[in-house]
mmCIF file of C-alpha atoms and ligand atoms in Angstrom:
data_model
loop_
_atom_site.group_PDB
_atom_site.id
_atom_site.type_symbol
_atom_site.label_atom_id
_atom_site.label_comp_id
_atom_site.label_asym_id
_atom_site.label_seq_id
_atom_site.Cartn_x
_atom_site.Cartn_y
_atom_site.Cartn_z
ATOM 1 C CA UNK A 1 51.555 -10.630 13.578
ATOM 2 C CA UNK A 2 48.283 -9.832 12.174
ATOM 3 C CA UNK A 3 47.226 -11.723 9.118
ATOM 4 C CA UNK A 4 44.100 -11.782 6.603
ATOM 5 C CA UNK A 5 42.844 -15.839 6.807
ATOM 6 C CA UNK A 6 40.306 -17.613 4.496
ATOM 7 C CA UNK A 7 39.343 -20.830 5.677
ATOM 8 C CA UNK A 8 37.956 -23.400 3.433
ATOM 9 C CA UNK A 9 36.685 -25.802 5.800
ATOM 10 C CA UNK A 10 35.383 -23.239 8.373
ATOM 11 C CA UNK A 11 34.226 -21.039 5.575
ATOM 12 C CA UNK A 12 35.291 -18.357 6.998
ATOM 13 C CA UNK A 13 38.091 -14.885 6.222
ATOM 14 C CA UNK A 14 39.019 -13.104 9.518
ATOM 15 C CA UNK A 15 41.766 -11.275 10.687
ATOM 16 C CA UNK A 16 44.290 -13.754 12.970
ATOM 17 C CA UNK A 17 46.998 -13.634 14.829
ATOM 18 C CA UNK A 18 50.401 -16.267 12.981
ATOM 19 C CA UNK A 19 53.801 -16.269 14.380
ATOM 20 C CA UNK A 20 56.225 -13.605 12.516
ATOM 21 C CA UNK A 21 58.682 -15.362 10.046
ATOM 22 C CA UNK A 22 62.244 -15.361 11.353
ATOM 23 C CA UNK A 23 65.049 -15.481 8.588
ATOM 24 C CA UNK A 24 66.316 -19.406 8.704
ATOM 25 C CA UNK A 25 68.582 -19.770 5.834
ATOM 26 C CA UNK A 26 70.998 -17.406 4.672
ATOM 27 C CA UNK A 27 69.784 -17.478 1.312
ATOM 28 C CA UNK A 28 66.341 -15.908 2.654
ATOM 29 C CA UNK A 29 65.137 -11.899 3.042
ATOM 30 C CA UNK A 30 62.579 -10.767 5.336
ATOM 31 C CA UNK A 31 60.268 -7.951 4.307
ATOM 32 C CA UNK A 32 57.701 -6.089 5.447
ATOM 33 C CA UNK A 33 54.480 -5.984 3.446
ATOM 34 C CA UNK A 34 53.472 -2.680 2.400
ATOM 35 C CA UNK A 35 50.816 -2.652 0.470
ATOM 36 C CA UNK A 36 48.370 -5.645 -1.516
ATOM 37 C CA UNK A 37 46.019 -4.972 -4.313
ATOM 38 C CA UNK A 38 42.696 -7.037 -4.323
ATOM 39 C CA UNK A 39 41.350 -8.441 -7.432
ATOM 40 C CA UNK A 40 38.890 -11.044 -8.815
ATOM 41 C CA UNK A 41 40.573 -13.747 -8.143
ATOM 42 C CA UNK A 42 40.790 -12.837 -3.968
ATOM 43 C CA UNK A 43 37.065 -12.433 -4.771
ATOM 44 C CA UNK A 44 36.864 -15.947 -6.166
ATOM 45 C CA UNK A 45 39.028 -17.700 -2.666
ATOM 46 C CA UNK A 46 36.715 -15.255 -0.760
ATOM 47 C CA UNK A 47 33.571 -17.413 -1.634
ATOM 48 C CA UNK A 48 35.868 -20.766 -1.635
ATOM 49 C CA UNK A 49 35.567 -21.174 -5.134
ATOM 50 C CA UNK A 50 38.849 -21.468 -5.050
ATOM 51 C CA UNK A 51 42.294 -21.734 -3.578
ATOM 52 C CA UNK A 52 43.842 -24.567 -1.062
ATOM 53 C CA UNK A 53 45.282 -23.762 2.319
ATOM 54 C CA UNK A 54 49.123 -25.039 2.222
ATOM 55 C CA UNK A 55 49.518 -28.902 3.172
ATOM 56 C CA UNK A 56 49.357 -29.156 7.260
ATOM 57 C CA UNK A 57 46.966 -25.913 7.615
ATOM 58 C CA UNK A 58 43.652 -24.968 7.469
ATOM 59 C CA UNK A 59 43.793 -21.838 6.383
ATOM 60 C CA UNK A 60 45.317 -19.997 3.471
ATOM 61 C CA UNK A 61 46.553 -15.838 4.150
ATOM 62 C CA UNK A 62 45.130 -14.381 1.091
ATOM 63 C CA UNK A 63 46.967 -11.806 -1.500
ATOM 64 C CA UNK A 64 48.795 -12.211 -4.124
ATOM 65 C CA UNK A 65 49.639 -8.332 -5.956
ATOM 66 C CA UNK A 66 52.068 -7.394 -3.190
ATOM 67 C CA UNK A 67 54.491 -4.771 -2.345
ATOM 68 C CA UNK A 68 57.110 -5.108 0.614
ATOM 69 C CA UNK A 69 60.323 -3.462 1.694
ATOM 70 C CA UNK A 70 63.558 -5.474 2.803
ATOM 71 C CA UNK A 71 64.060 -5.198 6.325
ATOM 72 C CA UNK A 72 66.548 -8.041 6.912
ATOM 73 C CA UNK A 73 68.655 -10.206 4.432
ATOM 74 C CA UNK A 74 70.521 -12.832 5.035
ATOM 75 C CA UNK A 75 74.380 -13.658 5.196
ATOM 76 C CA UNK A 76 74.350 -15.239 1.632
ATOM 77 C CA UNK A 77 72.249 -12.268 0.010
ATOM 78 C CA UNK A 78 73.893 -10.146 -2.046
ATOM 79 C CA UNK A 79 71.099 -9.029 -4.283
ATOM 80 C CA UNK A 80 68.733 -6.594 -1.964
ATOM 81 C CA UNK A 81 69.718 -4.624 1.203
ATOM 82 C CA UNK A 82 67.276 -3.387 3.797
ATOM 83 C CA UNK A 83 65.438 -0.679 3.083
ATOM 84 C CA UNK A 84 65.351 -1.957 -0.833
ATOM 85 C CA UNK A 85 61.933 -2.334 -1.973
ATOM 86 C CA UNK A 86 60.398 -6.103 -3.755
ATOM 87 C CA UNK A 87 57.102 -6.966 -5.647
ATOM 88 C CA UNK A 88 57.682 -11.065 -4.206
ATOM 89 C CA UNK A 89 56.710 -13.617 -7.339
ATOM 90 C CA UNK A 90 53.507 -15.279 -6.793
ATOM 91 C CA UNK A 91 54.532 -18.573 -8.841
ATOM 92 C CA UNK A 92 57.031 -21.149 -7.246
ATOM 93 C CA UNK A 93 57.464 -24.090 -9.748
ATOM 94 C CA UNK A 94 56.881 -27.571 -8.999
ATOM 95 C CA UNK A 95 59.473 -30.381 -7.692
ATOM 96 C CA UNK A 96 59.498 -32.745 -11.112
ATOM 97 C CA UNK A 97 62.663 -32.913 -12.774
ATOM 98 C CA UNK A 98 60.716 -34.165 -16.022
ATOM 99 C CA UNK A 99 59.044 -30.307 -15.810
ATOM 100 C CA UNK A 100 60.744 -28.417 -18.294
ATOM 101 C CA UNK A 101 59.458 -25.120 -17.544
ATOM 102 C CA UNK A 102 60.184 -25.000 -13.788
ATOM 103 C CA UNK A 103 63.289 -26.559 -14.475
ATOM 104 C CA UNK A 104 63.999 -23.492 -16.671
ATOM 105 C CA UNK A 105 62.774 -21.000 -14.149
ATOM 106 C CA UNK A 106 59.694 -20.702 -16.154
ATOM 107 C CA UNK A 107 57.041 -21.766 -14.051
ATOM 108 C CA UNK A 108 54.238 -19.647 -15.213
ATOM 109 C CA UNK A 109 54.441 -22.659 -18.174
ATOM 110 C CA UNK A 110 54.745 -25.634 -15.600
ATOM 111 C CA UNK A 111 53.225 -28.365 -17.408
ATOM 112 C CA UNK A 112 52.694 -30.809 -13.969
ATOM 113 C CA UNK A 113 50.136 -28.600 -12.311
ATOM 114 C CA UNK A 114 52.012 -28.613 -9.026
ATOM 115 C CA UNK A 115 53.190 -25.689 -8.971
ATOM 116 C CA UNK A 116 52.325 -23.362 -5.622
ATOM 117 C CA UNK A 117 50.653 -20.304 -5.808
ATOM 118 C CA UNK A 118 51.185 -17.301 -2.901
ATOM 119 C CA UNK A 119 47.472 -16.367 -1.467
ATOM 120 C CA UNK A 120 46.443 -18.720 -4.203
ATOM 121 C CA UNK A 121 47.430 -22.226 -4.204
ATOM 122 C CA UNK A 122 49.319 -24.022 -1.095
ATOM 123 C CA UNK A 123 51.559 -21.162 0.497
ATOM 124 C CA UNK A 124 50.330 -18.121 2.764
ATOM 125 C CA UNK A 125 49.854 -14.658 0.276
ATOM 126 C CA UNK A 126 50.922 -11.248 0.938
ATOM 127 C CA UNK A 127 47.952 -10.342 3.447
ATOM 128 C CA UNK A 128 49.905 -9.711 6.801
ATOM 129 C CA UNK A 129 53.148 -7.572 8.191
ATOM 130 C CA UNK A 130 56.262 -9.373 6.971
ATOM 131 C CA UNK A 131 57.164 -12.227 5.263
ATOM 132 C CA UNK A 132 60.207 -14.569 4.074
ATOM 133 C CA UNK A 133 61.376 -15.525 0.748
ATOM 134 C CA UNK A 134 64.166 -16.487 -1.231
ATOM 135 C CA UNK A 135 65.615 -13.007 -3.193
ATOM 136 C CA UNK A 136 65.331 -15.348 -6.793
ATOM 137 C CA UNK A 137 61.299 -14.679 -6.054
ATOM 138 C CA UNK A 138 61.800 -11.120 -5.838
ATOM 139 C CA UNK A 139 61.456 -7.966 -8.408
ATOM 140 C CA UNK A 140 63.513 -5.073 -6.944
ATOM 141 C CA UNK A 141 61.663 -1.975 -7.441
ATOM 142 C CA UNK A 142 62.780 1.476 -7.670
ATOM 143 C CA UNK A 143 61.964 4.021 -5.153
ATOM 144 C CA UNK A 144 60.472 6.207 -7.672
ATOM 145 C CA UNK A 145 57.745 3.775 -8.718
ATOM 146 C CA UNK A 146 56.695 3.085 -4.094
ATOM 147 C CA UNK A 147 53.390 4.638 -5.184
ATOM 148 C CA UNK A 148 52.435 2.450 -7.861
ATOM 149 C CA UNK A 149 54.373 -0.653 -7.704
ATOM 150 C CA UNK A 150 51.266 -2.409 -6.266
ATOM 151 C CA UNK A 151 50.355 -2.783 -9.767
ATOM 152 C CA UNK A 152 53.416 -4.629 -11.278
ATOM 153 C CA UNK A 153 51.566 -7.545 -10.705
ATOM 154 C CA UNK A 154 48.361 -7.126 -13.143
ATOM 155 C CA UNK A 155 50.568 -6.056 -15.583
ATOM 156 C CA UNK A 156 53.115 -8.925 -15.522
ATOM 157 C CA UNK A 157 50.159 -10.900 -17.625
ATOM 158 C CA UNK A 158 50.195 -8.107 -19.764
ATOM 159 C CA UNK A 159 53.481 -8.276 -20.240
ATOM 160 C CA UNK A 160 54.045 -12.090 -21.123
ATOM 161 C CA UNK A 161 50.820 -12.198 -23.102
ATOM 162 C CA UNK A 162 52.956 -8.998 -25.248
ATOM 163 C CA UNK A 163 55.938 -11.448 -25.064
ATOM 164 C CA UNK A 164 54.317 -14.165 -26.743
ATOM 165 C CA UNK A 165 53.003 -11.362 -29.485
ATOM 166 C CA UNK A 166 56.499 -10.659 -30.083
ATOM 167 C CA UNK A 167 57.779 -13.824 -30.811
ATOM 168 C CA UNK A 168 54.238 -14.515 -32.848
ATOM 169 C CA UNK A 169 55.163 -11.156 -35.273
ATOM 170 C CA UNK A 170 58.616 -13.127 -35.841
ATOM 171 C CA UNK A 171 56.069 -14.517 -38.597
ATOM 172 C CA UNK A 172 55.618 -11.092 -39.963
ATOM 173 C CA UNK A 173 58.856 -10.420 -41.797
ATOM 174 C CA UNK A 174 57.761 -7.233 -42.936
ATOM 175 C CA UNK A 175 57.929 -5.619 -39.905
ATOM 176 C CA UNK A 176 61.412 -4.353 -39.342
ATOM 177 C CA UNK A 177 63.657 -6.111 -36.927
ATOM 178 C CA UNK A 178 63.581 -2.674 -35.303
ATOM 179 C CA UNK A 179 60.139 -2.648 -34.946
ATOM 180 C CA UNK A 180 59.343 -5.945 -33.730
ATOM 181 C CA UNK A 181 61.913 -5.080 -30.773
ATOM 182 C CA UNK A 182 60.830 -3.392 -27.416
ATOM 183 C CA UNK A 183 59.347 -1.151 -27.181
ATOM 184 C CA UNK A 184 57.325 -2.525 -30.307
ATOM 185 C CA UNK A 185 56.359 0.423 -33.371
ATOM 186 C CA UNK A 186 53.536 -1.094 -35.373
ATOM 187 C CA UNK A 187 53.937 -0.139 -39.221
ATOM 188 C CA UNK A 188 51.541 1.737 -40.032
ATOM 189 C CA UNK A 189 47.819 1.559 -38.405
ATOM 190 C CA UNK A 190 47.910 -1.567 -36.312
ATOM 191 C CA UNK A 191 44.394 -1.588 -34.231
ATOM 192 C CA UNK A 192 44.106 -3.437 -30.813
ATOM 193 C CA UNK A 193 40.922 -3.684 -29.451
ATOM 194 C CA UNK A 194 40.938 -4.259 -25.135
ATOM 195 C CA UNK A 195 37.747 -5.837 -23.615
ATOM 196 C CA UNK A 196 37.172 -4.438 -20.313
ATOM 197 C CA UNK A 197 38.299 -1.501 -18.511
ATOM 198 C CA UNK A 198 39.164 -2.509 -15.137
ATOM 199 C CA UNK A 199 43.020 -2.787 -13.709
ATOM 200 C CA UNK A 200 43.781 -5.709 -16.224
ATOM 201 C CA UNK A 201 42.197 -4.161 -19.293
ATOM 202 C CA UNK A 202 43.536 -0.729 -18.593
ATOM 203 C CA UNK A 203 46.997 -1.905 -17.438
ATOM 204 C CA UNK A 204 46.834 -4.095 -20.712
ATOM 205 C CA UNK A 205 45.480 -0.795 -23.071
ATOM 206 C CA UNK A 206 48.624 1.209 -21.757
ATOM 207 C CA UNK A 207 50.945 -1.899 -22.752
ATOM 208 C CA UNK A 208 49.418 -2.217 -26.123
ATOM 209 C CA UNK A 209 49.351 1.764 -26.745
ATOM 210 C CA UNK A 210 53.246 1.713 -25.805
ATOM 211 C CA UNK A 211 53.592 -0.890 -28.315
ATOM 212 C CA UNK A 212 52.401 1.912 -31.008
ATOM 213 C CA UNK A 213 48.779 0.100 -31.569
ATOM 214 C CA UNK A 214 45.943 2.170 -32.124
ATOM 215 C CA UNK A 215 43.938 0.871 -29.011
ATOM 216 C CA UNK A 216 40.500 1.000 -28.458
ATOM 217 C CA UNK A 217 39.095 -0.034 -25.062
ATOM 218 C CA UNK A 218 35.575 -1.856 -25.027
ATOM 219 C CA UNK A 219 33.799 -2.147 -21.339
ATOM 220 C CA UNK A 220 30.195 -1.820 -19.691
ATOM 221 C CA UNK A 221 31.225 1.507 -18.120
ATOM 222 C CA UNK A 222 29.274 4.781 -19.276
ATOM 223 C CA UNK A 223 32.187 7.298 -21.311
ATOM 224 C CA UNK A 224 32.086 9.506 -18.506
ATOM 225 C CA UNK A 225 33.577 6.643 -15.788
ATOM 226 C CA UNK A 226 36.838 7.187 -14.354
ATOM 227 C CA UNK A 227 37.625 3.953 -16.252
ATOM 228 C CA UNK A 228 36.453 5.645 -19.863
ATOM 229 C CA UNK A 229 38.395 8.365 -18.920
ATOM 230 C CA UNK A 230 41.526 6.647 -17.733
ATOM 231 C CA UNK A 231 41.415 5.429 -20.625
ATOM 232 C CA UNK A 232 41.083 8.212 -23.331
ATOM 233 C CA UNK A 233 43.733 9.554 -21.021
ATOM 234 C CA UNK A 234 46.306 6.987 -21.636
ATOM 235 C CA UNK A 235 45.609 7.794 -25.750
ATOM 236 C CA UNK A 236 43.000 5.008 -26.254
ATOM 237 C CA UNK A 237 39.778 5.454 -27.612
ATOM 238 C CA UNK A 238 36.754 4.049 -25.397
ATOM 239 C CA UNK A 239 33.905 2.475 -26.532
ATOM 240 C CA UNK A 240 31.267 1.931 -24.007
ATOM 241 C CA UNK A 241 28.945 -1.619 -24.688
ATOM 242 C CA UNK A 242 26.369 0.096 -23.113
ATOM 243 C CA UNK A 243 26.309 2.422 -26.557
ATOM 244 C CA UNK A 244 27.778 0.100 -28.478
ATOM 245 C CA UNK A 245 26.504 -3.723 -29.554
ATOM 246 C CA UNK A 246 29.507 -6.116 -30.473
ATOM 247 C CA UNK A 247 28.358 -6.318 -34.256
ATOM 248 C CA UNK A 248 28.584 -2.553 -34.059
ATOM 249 C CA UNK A 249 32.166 -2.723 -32.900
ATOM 250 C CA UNK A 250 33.686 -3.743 -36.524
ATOM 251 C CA UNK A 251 32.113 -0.287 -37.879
ATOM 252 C CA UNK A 252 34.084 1.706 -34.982
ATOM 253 C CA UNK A 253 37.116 0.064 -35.063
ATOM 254 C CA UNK A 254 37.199 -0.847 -39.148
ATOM 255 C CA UNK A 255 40.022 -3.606 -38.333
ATOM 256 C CA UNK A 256 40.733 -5.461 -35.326
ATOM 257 C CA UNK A 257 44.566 -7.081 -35.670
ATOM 258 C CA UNK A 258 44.403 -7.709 -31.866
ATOM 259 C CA UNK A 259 42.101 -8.617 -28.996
ATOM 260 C CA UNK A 260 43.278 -8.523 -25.511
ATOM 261 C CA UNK A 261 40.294 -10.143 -23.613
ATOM 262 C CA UNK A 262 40.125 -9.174 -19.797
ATOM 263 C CA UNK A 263 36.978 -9.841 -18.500
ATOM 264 C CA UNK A 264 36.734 -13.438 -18.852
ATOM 265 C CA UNK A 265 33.497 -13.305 -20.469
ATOM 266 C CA UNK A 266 33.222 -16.002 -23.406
ATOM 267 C CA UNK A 267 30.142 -15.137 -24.968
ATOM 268 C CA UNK A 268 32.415 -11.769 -25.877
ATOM 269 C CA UNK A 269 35.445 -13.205 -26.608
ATOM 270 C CA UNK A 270 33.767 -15.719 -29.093
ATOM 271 C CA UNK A 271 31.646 -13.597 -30.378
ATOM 272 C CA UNK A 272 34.834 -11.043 -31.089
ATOM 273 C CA UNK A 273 36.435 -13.661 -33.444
ATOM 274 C CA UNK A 274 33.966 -12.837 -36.232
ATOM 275 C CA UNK A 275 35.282 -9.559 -36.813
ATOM 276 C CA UNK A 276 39.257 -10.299 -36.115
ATOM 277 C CA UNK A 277 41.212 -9.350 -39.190
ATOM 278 C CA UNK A 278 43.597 -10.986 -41.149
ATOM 279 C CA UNK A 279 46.535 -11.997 -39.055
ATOM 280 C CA UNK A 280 44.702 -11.565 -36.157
ATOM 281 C CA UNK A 281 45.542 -12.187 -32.966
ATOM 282 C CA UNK A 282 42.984 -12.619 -29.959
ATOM 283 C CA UNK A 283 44.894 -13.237 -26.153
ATOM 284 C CA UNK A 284 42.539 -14.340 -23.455
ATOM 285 C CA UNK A 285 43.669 -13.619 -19.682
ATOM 286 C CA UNK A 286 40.179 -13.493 -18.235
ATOM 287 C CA UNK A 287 38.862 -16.669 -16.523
ATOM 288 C CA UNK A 288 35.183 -17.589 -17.034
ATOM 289 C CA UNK A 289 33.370 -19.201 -14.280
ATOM 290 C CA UNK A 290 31.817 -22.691 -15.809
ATOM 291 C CA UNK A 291 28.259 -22.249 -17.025
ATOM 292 C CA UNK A 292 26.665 -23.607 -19.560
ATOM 293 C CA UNK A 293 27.035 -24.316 -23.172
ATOM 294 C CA UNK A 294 26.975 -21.275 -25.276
ATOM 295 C CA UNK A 295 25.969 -21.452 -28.492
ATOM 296 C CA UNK A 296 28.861 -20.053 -31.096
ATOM 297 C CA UNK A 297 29.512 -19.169 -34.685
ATOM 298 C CA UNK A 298 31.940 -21.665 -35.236
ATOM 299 C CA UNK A 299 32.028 -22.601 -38.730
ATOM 300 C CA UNK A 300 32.412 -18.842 -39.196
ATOM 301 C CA UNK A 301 35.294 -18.589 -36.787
ATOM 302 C CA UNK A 302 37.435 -21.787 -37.924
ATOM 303 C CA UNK A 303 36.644 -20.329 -41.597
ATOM 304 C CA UNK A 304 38.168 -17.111 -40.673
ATOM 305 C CA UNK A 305 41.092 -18.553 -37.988
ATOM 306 C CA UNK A 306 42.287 -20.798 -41.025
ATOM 307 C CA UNK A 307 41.424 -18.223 -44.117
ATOM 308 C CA UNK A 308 42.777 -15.095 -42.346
ATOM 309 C CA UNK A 309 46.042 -16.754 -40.514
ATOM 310 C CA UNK A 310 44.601 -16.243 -36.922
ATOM 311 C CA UNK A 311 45.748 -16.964 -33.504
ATOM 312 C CA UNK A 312 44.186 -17.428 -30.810
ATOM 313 C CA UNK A 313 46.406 -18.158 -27.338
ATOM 314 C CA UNK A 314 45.414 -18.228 -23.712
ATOM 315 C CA UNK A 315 48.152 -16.774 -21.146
ATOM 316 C CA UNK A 316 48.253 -17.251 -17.139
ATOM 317 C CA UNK A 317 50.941 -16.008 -14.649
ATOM 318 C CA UNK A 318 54.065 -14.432 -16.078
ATOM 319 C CA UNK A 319 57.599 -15.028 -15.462
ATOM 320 C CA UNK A 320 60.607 -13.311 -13.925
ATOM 321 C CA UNK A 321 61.740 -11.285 -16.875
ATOM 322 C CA UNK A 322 58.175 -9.906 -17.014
ATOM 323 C CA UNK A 323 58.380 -8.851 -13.744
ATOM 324 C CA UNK A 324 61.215 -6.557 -14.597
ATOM 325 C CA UNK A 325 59.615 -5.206 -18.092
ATOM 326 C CA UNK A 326 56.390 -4.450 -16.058
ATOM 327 C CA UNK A 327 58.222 -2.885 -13.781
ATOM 328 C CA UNK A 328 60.595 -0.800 -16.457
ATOM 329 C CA UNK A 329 57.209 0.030 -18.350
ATOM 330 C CA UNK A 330 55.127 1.139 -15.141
ATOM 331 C CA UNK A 331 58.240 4.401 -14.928
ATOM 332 C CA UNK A 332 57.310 5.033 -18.560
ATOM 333 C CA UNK A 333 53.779 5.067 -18.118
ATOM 334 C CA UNK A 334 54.158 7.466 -14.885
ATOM 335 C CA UNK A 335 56.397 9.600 -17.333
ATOM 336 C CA UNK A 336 53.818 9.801 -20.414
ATOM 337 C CA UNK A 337 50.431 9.710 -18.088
ATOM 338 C CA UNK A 338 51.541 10.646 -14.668
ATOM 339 C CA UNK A 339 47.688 10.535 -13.726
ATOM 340 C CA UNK A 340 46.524 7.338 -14.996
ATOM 341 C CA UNK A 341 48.427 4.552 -12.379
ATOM 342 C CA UNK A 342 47.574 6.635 -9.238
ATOM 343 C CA UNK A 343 44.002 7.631 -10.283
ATOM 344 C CA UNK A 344 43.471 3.600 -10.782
ATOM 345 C CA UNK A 345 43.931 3.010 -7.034
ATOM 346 C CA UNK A 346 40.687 3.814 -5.237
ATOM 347 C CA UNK A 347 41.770 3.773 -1.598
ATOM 348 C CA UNK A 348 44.217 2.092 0.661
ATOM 349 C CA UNK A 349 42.779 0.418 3.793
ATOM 350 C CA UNK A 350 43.831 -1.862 6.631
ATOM 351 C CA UNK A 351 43.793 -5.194 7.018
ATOM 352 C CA UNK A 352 40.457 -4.918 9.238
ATOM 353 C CA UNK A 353 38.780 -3.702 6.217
ATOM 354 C CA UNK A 354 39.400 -6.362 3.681
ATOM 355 C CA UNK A 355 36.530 -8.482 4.600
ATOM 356 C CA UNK A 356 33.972 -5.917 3.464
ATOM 357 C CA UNK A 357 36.151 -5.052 0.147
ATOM 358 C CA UNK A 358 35.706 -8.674 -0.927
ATOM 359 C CA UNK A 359 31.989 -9.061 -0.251
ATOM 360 C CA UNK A 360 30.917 -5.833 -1.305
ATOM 361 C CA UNK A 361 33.393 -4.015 -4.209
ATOM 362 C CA UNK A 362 32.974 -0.771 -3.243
ATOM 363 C CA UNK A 363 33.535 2.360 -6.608
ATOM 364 C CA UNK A 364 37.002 2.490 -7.572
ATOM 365 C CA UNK A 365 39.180 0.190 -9.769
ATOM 366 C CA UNK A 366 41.932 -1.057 -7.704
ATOM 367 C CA UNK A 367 41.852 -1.304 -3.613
ATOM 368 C CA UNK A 368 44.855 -1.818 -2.217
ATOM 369 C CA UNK A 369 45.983 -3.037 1.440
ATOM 370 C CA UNK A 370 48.210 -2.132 4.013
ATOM 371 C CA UNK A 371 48.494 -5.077 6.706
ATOM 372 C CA UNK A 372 51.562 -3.272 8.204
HETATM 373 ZN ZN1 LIG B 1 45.208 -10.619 -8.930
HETATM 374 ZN ZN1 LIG B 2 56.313 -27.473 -13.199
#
């Protein structure tokens, strides 16, 4: 079967040819890979910046936001039947029995590092016709979300990092019981404020608007992009930096009670803590590439993170039960803005044209894949 490899050592991506996985255990499913969205991170493993073939090959098949429908199950499966289809889990956790979080099926928390990654770190991705894999690494999707399921994925991080804000409003007894439940009612006028408007900041916005916050979305793109108007679609406001400096933001927005930073920018994300109100919280899912030393407000933004009760947490990965509240929140967002999820994909194209989508991102927000 055709496959979409990235070689490290040859530095090189091309399509090959890898044996087709044959069910070995009867624990295992087979499926056939319908569709894989591209992001920043394929981007990243596209210019070996990052990602390790798995131990014994030199090459690693690349993907990681994947769709696939059962086509085989084992004699021990009782959970999926052909036909069914599966967003596969792109975490497996690590071997150590002193790792709590893997040991607790939470591996998106593993604290060894050895965790494996699909199209990521140590095991082949998505990128090719079928693969194999244990049915306790598989979402089951309903047929009604096949045209947007390739973006369960993106907003799994959404999802934990929403988790964690939960459990962090547990602090704020005067929100209801009721309210701090899912899906979350803010009292009153609680303001989030998304950086960036691409899959992750818009997927993010719609999480945070279901959650009854006021959410405004802050990117580069011009308020007539499809992003800007994605956006304003799915009842956020959108404030385009190209209008708008960040020390003008605090005017628009009056009070900021949470950031959800997805572009991975620090010299935004630090600068945003100067205006993050009391009991603020600011999430960072964007990864920065290392540069060099910014210089930051800092006595200003430990004044404010200890005088104003603020939190700042970092969130990667997301585990199993987030799989299945992204997926029960992508049929509510097809319900309340049936254009938003299938305007975000730009195009689906074959495996043949992957190569070109990672050098050159063409317009569009989301690309997906079909290797079948
Ligand atoms: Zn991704
Ligand atoms: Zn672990």
């Amino acid at each position: 079967m055709r496959a979409l490899a990235v070689s490290p050592t040859k530095r090189s991506i091309e399509v090959i040819d890898i044996p087709e996985q044959k069910i070995e255990h009867d624990r295992e499913v087979k499926l056939r890979v319908l569709e894989v969205g591209i992001c920043g991170t394929d981007r990243e493993i596209a210019h070996f910046q990052y990602g390790n073939p798995p131990a014994g090959s030199d090459y690693l098949v690349l993907g990681h936001e994947g769709l696939a429908e059962v086509v085989e199950v084992g004699s021990a499966v009782s959970e999926f039947a052909p036909g069914d289809l599966a967003v596969p889990l792109v975490r497996h956790p690590c071997p150590h029995s002193w790792c709590g979080p893997c040991r607790m099926d939470r591996s998106d928390f593993c604290i060894s590092g050895d965790f494996i990654e699909r199209g990521i770190k140590e095991e082949h991705g998505f990128m090719r016709s079928y693969l194999t894999e244990r049915p306790e690494y598989l979402a089951k999707v309903p047929e009604t979300l096949r045209e947007v399921a390739v973006l369960t994925e993106p907003l799994t991080i959404a999802e934990k990092a929403f988790g964690q804000v939960r459990q962090v409003l547990e602090r704020l007894p005067w929100f209801p019981e009721a309210e701090r439940s899912q899906p979350l009612k803010i009292k009153g006028d609680s303001r989030a404020l998304v950086v960036g408007a691409g899959p992750m900041g818009l997927l993010g916005a719609m999480r945070l608007r279901l959650a009854g916050y006021r959410t405004f979305v802050y990117s580069l793109e011009p308020p007539e992009s499809l992003n800007a108007r994605l956006a304003v679609e799915a009842e956020c406001e959108y404030i385009s930096a190209k209008a708008c400096e960040l020390q003008q933001l605090e005017r628009k927005v009056e009070h900021i009670d949470l950031v959800y930073e997805a572009t991975g920018v620090s010299k935004i994300a630090f600068g945003l803590m100067k205006y993050l109100g009391e009991n603020g919280i600011l999430i960072l899912t964007g990864v920065p590439a290392l540069g060099k030393p910014i210089p930051v407000d800092a006595d200003l933004i430990m004044r404010n993170l200890v005088l104003r009760n603020q939190l700042i947490f970092g969130t990667v990965n997301a585990g199993r039960e987030d799989h299945e509240k992204a997926l029960a929140n992508l049929g509510i967002f097809q319900e309340r803005w049936p254009r938003v999820l299938p305007s975000m994909i730009a195009g689906r194209f074959s495996l043949d044209s992957v190569r070109e989508l990672l050098e050159r991102k063409p317009p569009g927000i989301k690309h997906v894949v079909q290797p079948g």
